[in-house]
Structures are given as structure tokens and as C-alpha cells.
């Protein structure tokens, strides 16, 4: 996969609401009391524990669809009502991903919706007043209707805190950084290893991409390398090797731990 830098933003025309203010208003409208988005782990990884398979995230990373991921995370945050849909102007969504051009914004949003529709993560319908209605589907890409994840009954999920947007990580992180943030949040542990060599099989993300994302999260003060652990292996002469152990830093420390 080609190197992906943080999303480029277009200049903000006079009289147009800036990107972060647009996002703030969208998130306020969601009215989630805990200010966190529940996301099923199926978005990242599927299959049984012994034979995991990548979820839809790997398609977005492989195809370098940063803005599609940005819009998907925002849609996930704001569709919290009965029908899990949201109706908005394309210009609003375009501003939320930093494209303030009248024509380019329409194109950016239309392309992103198509990617998400093809992955069966959303449906689109024509809304009122020239707006578009976006309906969130289940995170596994099966195309089935969305239902809130349950805290019990084998429906694992993780929360994406609103601080992701509050702290501007949606702008400053590259696509590898965003992907690895979601993966680290899904660990739901205070400390965890993330062997880069396992990333292709576990999440469909190359070891190089994972390494860049982990380094970026550490540079941003989101993730810390807190220890190293030894493990048995046949890949070394001694039969032992070591790997880093990470921990998320506040406010991204898994809630409830």
C-alpha cells in the first residue's frame, strides 16, 4: 500500500463553517451521554479465534480510502436513533472531511459514499431539500440492518471516544494511524502486545503499515511502549524472542478498566 499522509484540507472560504466546528455540531446532535461510538470488532476482524479473517477496515486501508473511513466513523457517531440514519447536505459532510470546495466537496462525498455502499456498510437514499439520507448497516459488511451491539452474548465491540475528534486526530493522523488506533482500542486491555508480523493474517494490514501507524500513535501521545515480553518461538536459535507491549494513554484508555 502506498504511503498515506493525513487528509489534506482545502482553504476555508469566507462565511463557511470550518471543519472542526462542523464536526462539533454533528457530534452534539448525536446526544450520546458517554460521548463514545460503539463499534463492533467485526469491522476490524471476523471469524473464529483460531482462524481470524480481516473485516471491512482492511479494504479501506488497502485502497487508501481515508475520507471514506472518516465519514464512516462520523456516520457511526451520529446515527444513534431508532432507524440509525442521518439526513444531511453533501456540503456538510464535505466540510467534515476538510473539503470546502463547492464542486470538489460533492465529488469527495459521492466517492466516499460509493465505497461504503460497495462494502455494504451503508445504504443511501434521496432525502428532503436536496439532502442525502445515509443508513448505517452492520459493521461486518454483510448488508444486514444495524442493531446496537450488546455488552453480553458474544457481540464484542469497543468504544471510539469523541476525544478522537476533540483532539483533532481525525485531521492529524494518517490512514495507518487511524487504522491502528481502532485496532488498539479493540484490545480492551490495559496492556497488550501487537505483533506486526501477525497484522496481515489478523487484520489484513501489512506489517509495514501497522508499524507506521503504531509509531505515529506514540508520536501523538496516544500510545506508549511500556514493556517488552519474551515468548517461545522456533524462529530463533535460542527458542526465545521478545516483542513490545503497549498501553493506550488517557483519554483513550479503555473505559471500564
CSV table of N, CA, C and O in Angstrom, one decimal, residues 27 30 32 36-40 43 68-81 84 86 93 113 116 121-122 134-139 146 160 162 165:
chain,number,residue,atom,x,y,z
A,27,UNK,N,-21.6,16.0,16.2
A,27,UNK,CA,-21.5,15.2,17.4
A,27,UNK,C,-22.4,15.6,18.5
A,27,UNK,O,-23.0,14.8,19.2
A,30,UNK,N,-25.7,14.2,18.1
A,30,UNK,CA,-25.9,12.8,18.3
A,30,UNK,C,-26.4,12.5,19.8
A,30,UNK,O,-27.0,11.5,20.0
A,32,UNK,N,-25.1,11.5,22.5
A,32,UNK,CA,-24.6,10.3,23.2
A,32,UNK,C,-24.1,10.7,24.6
A,32,UNK,O,-23.2,11.5,24.7
A,36,UNK,N,-19.0,8.5,23.2
A,36,UNK,CA,-18.2,7.4,22.6
A,36,UNK,C,-19.1,6.7,21.6
A,36,UNK,O,-20.3,6.5,21.8
A,37,UNK,N,-18.4,6.2,20.5
A,37,UNK,CA,-19.1,5.5,19.5
A,37,UNK,C,-18.9,4.0,19.7
A,37,UNK,O,-17.7,3.5,19.6
A,38,UNK,N,-19.9,3.1,19.8
A,38,UNK,CA,-19.7,1.7,19.9
A,38,UNK,C,-19.5,1.1,18.5
A,38,UNK,O,-20.3,1.4,17.6
A,39,UNK,N,-18.4,0.4,18.3
A,39,UNK,CA,-18.1,-0.2,17.0
A,39,UNK,C,-17.8,-1.7,17.2
A,39,UNK,O,-17.0,-2.1,18.1
A,40,UNK,N,-18.5,-2.5,16.5
A,40,UNK,CA,-18.3,-4.0,16.7
A,40,UNK,C,-16.9,-4.3,16.2
A,40,UNK,O,-16.4,-3.8,15.2
A,43,UNK,N,-15.9,-5.1,12.4
A,43,UNK,CA,-15.4,-4.1,11.4
A,43,UNK,C,-13.9,-4.3,11.2
A,43,UNK,O,-13.4,-4.0,10.1
A,68,UNK,N,-13.3,8.0,3.2
A,68,UNK,CA,-14.4,7.1,3.4
A,68,UNK,C,-14.4,6.6,4.8
A,68,UNK,O,-15.5,6.5,5.5
A,69,UNK,N,-13.3,6.3,5.4
A,69,UNK,CA,-13.2,5.9,6.8
A,69,UNK,C,-13.6,7.1,7.7
A,69,UNK,O,-14.4,6.9,8.7
A,70,UNK,N,-13.2,8.3,7.4
A,70,UNK,CA,-13.6,9.4,8.2
A,70,UNK,C,-15.1,9.6,8.2
A,70,UNK,O,-15.7,9.8,9.3
A,71,UNK,N,-15.7,9.5,7.1
A,71,UNK,CA,-17.2,9.7,7.0
A,71,UNK,C,-17.9,8.5,7.7
A,71,UNK,O,-18.9,8.7,8.4
A,72,UNK,N,-17.3,7.3,7.6
A,72,UNK,CA,-18.0,6.2,8.2
A,72,UNK,C,-18.0,6.3,9.7
A,72,UNK,O,-19.0,6.0,10.4
A,73,UNK,N,-16.8,6.8,10.3
A,73,UNK,CA,-16.8,6.9,11.8
A,73,UNK,C,-17.7,8.0,12.2
A,73,UNK,O,-18.4,7.9,13.3
A,74,UNK,N,-17.8,9.1,11.5
A,74,UNK,CA,-18.8,10.2,11.8
A,74,UNK,C,-20.2,9.7,11.7
A,74,UNK,O,-21.1,10.0,12.6
A,75,UNK,N,-20.6,9.0,10.6
A,75,UNK,CA,-21.9,8.4,10.5
A,75,UNK,C,-22.2,7.5,11.7
A,75,UNK,O,-23.3,7.5,12.2
A,76,UNK,N,-21.2,6.7,12.0
A,76,UNK,CA,-21.4,5.8,13.2
A,76,UNK,C,-21.7,6.5,14.5
A,76,UNK,O,-22.5,6.1,15.3
A,77,UNK,N,-21.1,7.7,14.6
A,77,UNK,CA,-21.3,8.5,15.8
A,77,UNK,C,-22.7,9.2,15.8
A,77,UNK,O,-23.4,9.2,16.9
A,78,UNK,N,-23.2,9.7,14.7
A,78,UNK,CA,-24.4,10.5,14.7
A,78,UNK,C,-25.7,9.7,14.4
A,78,UNK,O,-26.8,10.2,14.7
A,79,UNK,N,-25.6,8.4,14.0
A,79,UNK,CA,-26.8,7.6,13.7
A,79,UNK,C,-27.1,6.8,15.0
A,79,UNK,O,-26.8,5.6,15.0
A,80,UNK,N,-27.7,7.5,16.0
A,80,UNK,CA,-27.9,6.8,17.2
A,80,UNK,C,-29.4,6.7,17.6
A,80,UNK,O,-29.7,6.4,18.7
A,81,UNK,N,-30.2,6.9,16.6
A,81,UNK,CA,-31.7,6.9,16.9
A,81,UNK,C,-32.3,5.6,16.4
A,81,UNK,O,-31.6,4.7,16.1
A,84,UNK,N,-31.3,4.5,12.8
A,84,UNK,CA,-29.9,4.6,12.5
A,84,UNK,C,-29.6,5.2,11.2
A,84,UNK,O,-28.8,4.6,10.4
A,86,UNK,N,-29.1,9.2,9.0
A,86,UNK,CA,-28.9,10.6,9.2
A,86,UNK,C,-29.1,11.3,7.8
A,86,UNK,O,-28.7,10.7,6.8
A,93,UNK,N,-21.1,17.2,5.0
A,93,UNK,CA,-20.2,16.1,5.1
A,93,UNK,C,-18.8,16.4,4.5
A,93,UNK,O,-17.8,16.0,5.0
A,113,UNK,N,-19.2,7.8,-0.3
A,113,UNK,CA,-20.5,7.0,-0.1
A,113,UNK,C,-20.5,5.8,-1.0
A,113,UNK,O,-21.0,4.7,-0.5
A,116,UNK,N,-18.4,3.0,0.6
A,116,UNK,CA,-19.0,2.5,1.8
A,116,UNK,C,-20.3,1.7,1.4
A,116,UNK,O,-20.6,0.6,2.0
A,121,UNK,N,-21.6,-1.2,4.1
A,121,UNK,CA,-21.6,-0.6,5.4
A,121,UNK,C,-22.7,0.4,5.6
A,121,UNK,O,-23.0,0.7,6.7
A,122,UNK,N,-23.2,0.9,4.5
A,122,UNK,CA,-24.3,1.9,4.5
A,122,UNK,C,-25.2,1.7,3.3
A,122,UNK,O,-24.9,1.0,2.4
A,134,UNK,N,-28.4,8.7,4.8
A,134,UNK,CA,-27.4,7.6,4.9
A,134,UNK,C,-27.9,6.7,6.1
A,134,UNK,O,-28.1,7.2,7.2
A,135,UNK,N,-28.0,5.4,5.8
A,135,UNK,CA,-28.5,4.5,6.8
A,135,UNK,C,-27.3,3.6,7.1
A,135,UNK,O,-26.7,2.9,6.2
A,136,UNK,N,-27.0,3.5,8.4
A,136,UNK,CA,-25.9,2.6,8.8
A,136,UNK,C,-26.3,1.2,8.8
A,136,UNK,O,-27.4,0.8,9.3
A,137,UNK,N,-25.5,0.3,8.3
A,137,UNK,CA,-25.7,-1.2,8.3
A,137,UNK,C,-24.7,-1.8,9.3
A,137,UNK,O,-23.8,-1.1,9.9
A,138,UNK,N,-24.9,-3.1,9.5
A,138,UNK,CA,-24.0,-3.8,10.5
A,138,UNK,C,-22.5,-3.7,10.0
A,138,UNK,O,-22.2,-3.7,8.9
A,139,UNK,N,-21.6,-3.6,11.0
A,139,UNK,CA,-20.2,-3.3,10.7
A,139,UNK,C,-19.5,-4.4,10.0
A,139,UNK,O,-18.4,-4.2,9.5
A,146,UNK,N,-28.6,-2.5,10.9
A,146,UNK,CA,-27.8,-2.3,12.1
A,146,UNK,C,-28.6,-2.4,13.3
A,146,UNK,O,-29.8,-2.0,13.3
A,160,UNK,N,-15.1,4.2,20.5
A,160,UNK,CA,-14.2,5.2,20.0
A,160,UNK,C,-14.6,6.5,20.7
A,160,UNK,O,-15.7,7.1,20.4
A,162,UNK,N,-15.1,10.4,21.7
A,162,UNK,CA,-15.2,11.6,21.0
A,162,UNK,C,-14.0,12.5,21.0
A,162,UNK,O,-13.8,13.4,20.2
A,165,UNK,N,-12.1,13.2,17.8
A,165,UNK,CA,-12.4,14.4,17.1
A,165,UNK,C,-12.0,15.7,17.9
A,165,UNK,O,-11.5,16.7,17.3
